[in-house]
Tab-separated table of C-alpha atoms in Angstrom:
chain	number	residue	atom	x	y	z
A	1	MET	CA	138.197	46.382	125.121
A	2	CYS	CA	140.562	48.599	127.072
A	3	LYS	CA	138.553	50.930	129.347
A	4	ILE	CA	139.999	54.490	129.245
A	5	LEU	CA	138.787	57.254	131.492
A	6	ALA	CA	139.614	60.865	130.648
A	7	VAL	CA	139.564	63.159	133.686
A	8	ILE	CA	139.444	66.938	133.119
A	9	PRO	CA	140.325	68.856	136.323
A	10	ALA	CA	138.899	72.362	136.309
A	11	ARG	CA	138.488	74.298	139.509
A	12	GLY	CA	136.747	77.712	139.468
A	13	GLY	CA	139.556	79.729	141.020
A	14	SER	CA	142.898	80.715	139.550
A	15	LYS	CA	145.709	83.116	140.454
A	16	GLU	CA	147.175	84.692	137.332
A	17	ILE	CA	144.063	84.813	135.077
A	18	PRO	CA	140.637	85.250	136.794
A	19	ARG	CA	138.312	82.310	135.924
A	20	LYS	CA	141.060	80.957	133.682
A	21	ASN	CA	139.458	77.694	132.709
A	22	ILE	CA	136.465	79.516	131.120
A	23	PHE	CA	138.399	82.558	129.948
A	24	SER	CA	137.693	83.344	126.266
A	25	LEU	CA	140.324	82.181	123.773
A	26	SER	CA	139.595	82.947	120.122
A	27	GLY	CA	135.869	83.214	120.920
A	28	LYS	CA	135.253	80.242	123.105
A	29	PRO	CA	135.960	79.172	126.690
A	30	LEU	CA	139.463	77.770	127.166
A	31	ILE	CA	138.152	74.452	128.539
A	32	GLU	CA	136.062	73.804	125.447
A	33	TYR	CA	139.230	73.059	123.460
A	34	THR	CA	139.851	70.134	125.811
A	35	PHE	CA	136.238	69.010	125.583
A	36	ASP	CA	136.462	68.947	121.816
A	37	VAL	CA	139.655	66.904	121.527
A	38	ALA	CA	138.594	64.454	124.246
A	39	LYS	CA	135.334	63.802	122.419
A	40	GLY	CA	137.300	63.443	119.159
A	41	SER	CA	139.488	60.682	120.557
A	42	LYS	CA	138.878	57.229	119.063
A	43	LEU	CA	140.143	55.471	122.203
A	44	ILE	CA	138.689	57.299	125.204
A	45	ASN	CA	135.525	55.505	126.488
A	46	ARG	CA	134.418	57.956	129.151
A	47	ILE	CA	135.041	61.630	129.920
A	48	ILE	CA	134.396	63.375	133.234
A	49	ILE	CA	135.097	66.732	134.759
A	50	THR	CA	136.131	67.212	138.380
A	51	THR	CA	135.173	70.773	139.386
A	52	ASP	CA	134.011	72.758	142.348
A	53	ASP	CA	132.355	75.370	140.140
A	54	ASN	CA	128.714	75.304	139.021
A	55	GLU	CA	129.324	77.382	135.868
A	56	ILE	CA	132.071	75.015	134.677
A	57	ALA	CA	129.902	72.061	135.538
A	58	GLU	CA	127.000	73.399	133.463
A	59	LEU	CA	129.339	74.252	130.562
A	60	GLY	CA	130.533	70.651	130.646
A	61	LYS	CA	127.039	69.247	130.598
A	62	ARG	CA	126.107	71.445	127.622
A	63	ASN	CA	129.065	70.012	125.784
A	64	GLY	CA	128.054	66.426	126.567
A	65	ILE	CA	130.666	65.890	129.267
A	66	ASP	CA	129.749	63.864	132.395
A	67	VAL	CA	129.850	65.693	135.762
A	68	PRO	CA	129.298	62.814	138.180
A	69	PHE	CA	130.120	64.828	141.323
A	70	MET	CA	131.125	68.291	142.562
A	71	ARG	CA	134.724	68.379	143.818
A	72	PRO	CA	135.042	68.822	147.589
A	73	LYS	CA	136.282	72.235	148.711
A	74	GLU	CA	139.396	70.792	150.318
A	75	LEU	CA	140.487	69.462	146.907
A	76	ALA	CA	140.039	72.803	145.141
A	77	GLU	CA	142.498	75.049	146.960
A	78	ASP	CA	145.332	77.001	145.255
A	79	ASN	CA	147.902	74.578	146.602
A	80	THR	CA	146.032	71.321	146.071
A	81	PRO	CA	148.239	68.817	144.210
A	82	THR	CA	146.860	67.048	141.151
A	83	LEU	CA	147.371	63.509	142.447
A	84	PRO	CA	144.663	63.528	145.185
A	85	VAL	CA	142.267	65.196	142.807
A	86	ILE	CA	142.632	62.358	140.286
A	87	ARG	CA	142.580	59.732	142.936
A	88	HIS	CA	139.263	61.146	144.356
A	89	ALA	CA	137.725	61.115	140.895
A	90	VAL	CA	138.794	57.568	140.087
A	91	GLU	CA	137.710	56.252	143.511
A	92	PHE	CA	134.316	57.983	143.200
A	93	MET	CA	133.724	56.352	139.773
A	94	GLY	CA	134.603	52.987	141.276
A	95	LYS	CA	132.394	53.293	144.354
A	96	GLU	CA	129.399	55.153	142.952
A	97	HIS	CA	129.338	53.944	139.369
A	98	SER	CA	131.095	50.578	139.542
A	99	TYR	CA	133.463	51.856	136.837
A	100	LYS	CA	137.025	50.685	136.964
A	101	PRO	CA	139.197	51.927	134.071
A	102	ASP	CA	142.337	50.194	132.815
A	103	ILE	CA	143.950	53.503	131.873
A	104	VAL	CA	143.370	57.009	133.210
A	105	MET	CA	144.134	60.057	131.062
A	106	LEU	CA	144.553	63.432	132.740
A	107	LEU	CA	143.672	66.246	130.333
A	108	GLN	CA	144.361	69.685	131.753
A	109	PRO	CA	142.206	72.518	130.320
A	110	THR	CA	145.292	74.710	129.924
A	111	ALA	CA	146.553	72.960	126.739
A	112	PRO	CA	144.338	74.350	123.929
A	113	LEU	CA	146.635	73.359	121.066
A	114	ARG	CA	146.542	69.627	121.919
A	115	LYS	CA	144.699	67.590	119.227
A	116	SER	CA	142.728	64.372	119.299
A	117	HIS	CA	145.448	62.488	117.403
A	118	HIS	CA	147.981	63.452	120.132
A	119	ILE	CA	145.708	61.778	122.707
A	120	ASP	CA	145.281	58.618	120.678
A	121	GLU	CA	148.994	58.366	119.800
A	122	ALA	CA	149.977	58.701	123.443
A	123	LEU	CA	147.406	56.135	124.477
A	124	GLY	CA	148.549	53.795	121.716
A	125	LEU	CA	152.105	54.116	123.023
A	126	LEU	CA	151.006	53.066	126.500
A	127	MET	CA	148.784	50.239	125.262
A	128	ASN	CA	151.525	48.821	123.054
A	129	ASN	CA	154.112	48.863	125.853
A	130	PRO	CA	152.637	46.640	128.607
A	131	ASP	CA	155.661	47.125	130.875
A	132	ALA	CA	155.268	50.951	130.892
A	133	ASP	CA	153.496	52.605	133.824
A	134	SER	CA	152.654	55.874	132.057
A	135	VAL	CA	153.121	58.204	129.105
A	136	VAL	CA	153.665	61.914	129.553
A	137	SER	CA	153.833	64.585	126.831
A	138	VAL	CA	156.933	66.680	126.573
A	139	THR	CA	158.509	69.239	124.299
A	140	GLU	CA	162.154	69.922	123.552
A	141	VAL	CA	163.629	72.721	125.645
A	142	PRO	CA	164.971	75.648	123.544
A	143	HIS	CA	168.780	75.821	123.586
A	144	GLN	CA	168.847	79.051	125.642
A	145	TYR	CA	167.070	77.271	128.499
A	146	ASN	CA	169.093	74.125	128.294
A	147	PRO	CA	170.494	73.194	131.768
A	148	TYR	CA	174.033	73.519	130.393
A	149	PHE	CA	173.406	77.081	129.222
A	150	VAL	CA	171.454	78.529	132.179
A	151	MET	CA	173.270	80.639	134.758
A	152	LYS	CA	172.937	81.699	138.334
A	153	ILE	CA	174.015	84.837	140.236
A	154	GLU	CA	176.283	83.973	143.102
A	155	LYS	CA	177.706	86.762	145.278
A	156	GLY	CA	176.877	89.200	142.511
A	157	LEU	CA	178.676	87.224	139.807
A	158	LEU	CA	177.271	85.219	136.879
A	159	LYS	CA	178.146	81.556	137.026
A	160	PHE	CA	176.995	78.510	135.075
A	161	TYR	CA	174.331	76.639	137.017
A	162	ASN	CA	175.766	73.334	135.838
A	163	GLU	CA	179.471	72.758	136.471
A	164	ASP	CA	179.760	70.704	133.326
A	165	ALA	CA	178.607	73.616	131.141
A	166	ILE	CA	182.178	74.358	130.059
A	167	LYS	CA	182.104	71.217	127.925
A	168	TYR	CA	179.458	72.773	125.669
A	169	THR	CA	180.520	75.871	123.858
A	170	ARG	CA	178.233	75.381	120.805
A	171	ARG	CA	174.505	74.867	121.025
A	172	GLN	CA	174.717	72.195	118.317
A	173	SER	CA	176.647	69.984	120.752
A	174	LEU	CA	174.194	70.309	123.593
A	175	PRO	CA	172.341	67.155	124.689
A	176	LYS	CA	168.608	67.366	123.964
A	177	VAL	CA	166.489	67.895	127.068
A	178	TYR	CA	162.705	67.967	127.425
A	179	SER	CA	160.119	69.523	129.664
A	180	ARG	CA	156.537	68.457	130.419
A	181	ASN	CA	154.112	70.546	128.402
A	182	GLY	CA	151.014	69.753	130.487
A	183	ALA	CA	148.980	68.374	127.556
A	184	ILE	CA	148.866	64.648	128.264
A	185	TYR	CA	149.289	62.351	131.240
A	186	ALA	CA	148.189	58.728	130.653
A	187	PHE	CA	148.738	56.082	133.270
A	188	ARG	CA	147.544	52.642	134.252
A	189	LEU	CA	145.157	52.239	137.142
A	190	GLU	CA	147.827	50.168	138.936
A	191	THR	CA	150.236	53.050	138.703
A	192	LEU	CA	147.783	55.286	140.524
A	193	ASN	CA	146.593	52.719	143.100
A	194	GLU	CA	149.711	50.672	143.807
A	195	LYS	CA	152.469	53.249	143.270
A	196	ASN	CA	150.483	56.321	144.320
A	197	SER	CA	151.827	58.162	141.304
A	198	LEU	CA	150.832	59.581	137.899
A	199	TYR	CA	154.196	58.465	136.533
A	200	GLY	CA	155.233	55.216	138.161
A	201	ASP	CA	158.699	53.787	137.550
A	202	THR	CA	158.648	53.491	133.747
A	203	CYS	CA	157.371	56.615	132.111
A	204	LEU	CA	157.450	56.868	128.288
A	205	PRO	CA	157.790	60.287	126.553
A	206	TYR	CA	155.314	61.498	123.953
A	207	VAL	CA	157.114	64.291	122.194
A	208	MET	CA	155.112	67.274	120.876
A	209	SER	CA	156.318	70.254	118.925
A	210	PHE	CA	156.922	73.609	120.629
A	211	GLU	CA	154.063	75.154	118.635
A	212	GLU	CA	151.609	72.538	119.941
A	213	SER	CA	152.738	72.854	123.541
A	214	ALA	CA	151.114	76.091	124.735
A	215	ASN	CA	150.274	75.838	128.427
A	216	ILE	CA	148.104	78.671	129.635
A	217	ASP	CA	149.188	80.228	132.895
A	218	THR	CA	149.525	83.972	132.177
A	219	MET	CA	147.969	86.532	129.876
A	220	TYR	CA	151.085	86.339	127.750
A	221	ASP	CA	150.457	82.619	127.306
A	222	LEU	CA	146.928	83.394	126.155
A	223	MET	CA	148.179	85.961	123.655
A	224	MET	CA	150.696	83.501	122.183
A	225	ALA	CA	148.037	80.737	121.997
A	226	GLU	CA	145.696	83.175	120.258
A	227	MET	CA	148.365	83.882	117.640
A	228	LEU	CA	149.114	80.164	117.178
A	229	LEU	CA	145.432	79.334	116.739
A	230	ARG	CA	145.080	82.013	114.089
A	231	ASN	CA	148.019	80.629	112.136
A	232	ARG	CA	146.931	76.994	112.194
């Protein structure tokens, strides 16, 4: 059986929204949406939180989520990249629990509209493509933010950011482009250990709809997610 470890990174601090990971969204802490879908996955074998915060740790335990360690302070700063946080968690599980997963899934607490079937479909995509290093969820970029339509201000004048923009005068002719939505990152252990990456060289896209791709960073994001949850 393929061993799949889900890692939920949730530090206590945040810049835009105080205590963001446990901020109330439609009556429950933001992070609980991630707990619920992780537990609802048919493929994930083990779920852990990496946090520096006692309140988040206790909330995880009450929800049946494993908290095998408290994250070191140096890995919980505002500017701490995700990669060393995940590496620390995976290495701890290997050294202290003799647990070595085949696939690691990073589930950020800031994607409350992600569902269990998204997780399992993304994992299935990676498992069925043995040459792939990873799968990352993306959503199509709205036409007004397409790289061929965005502009810059140069010496007080508006200019197209992309010099090839003149080729595309109608939005229907624009090439489709995608952005990461922060919901799903699934990668093989070898991708993390040997390539020191969450992506590797061959990264497959898992496309999600715009409505399912809320990524909470600001109060406006929370308001929009609240509206989308009400209309589900």
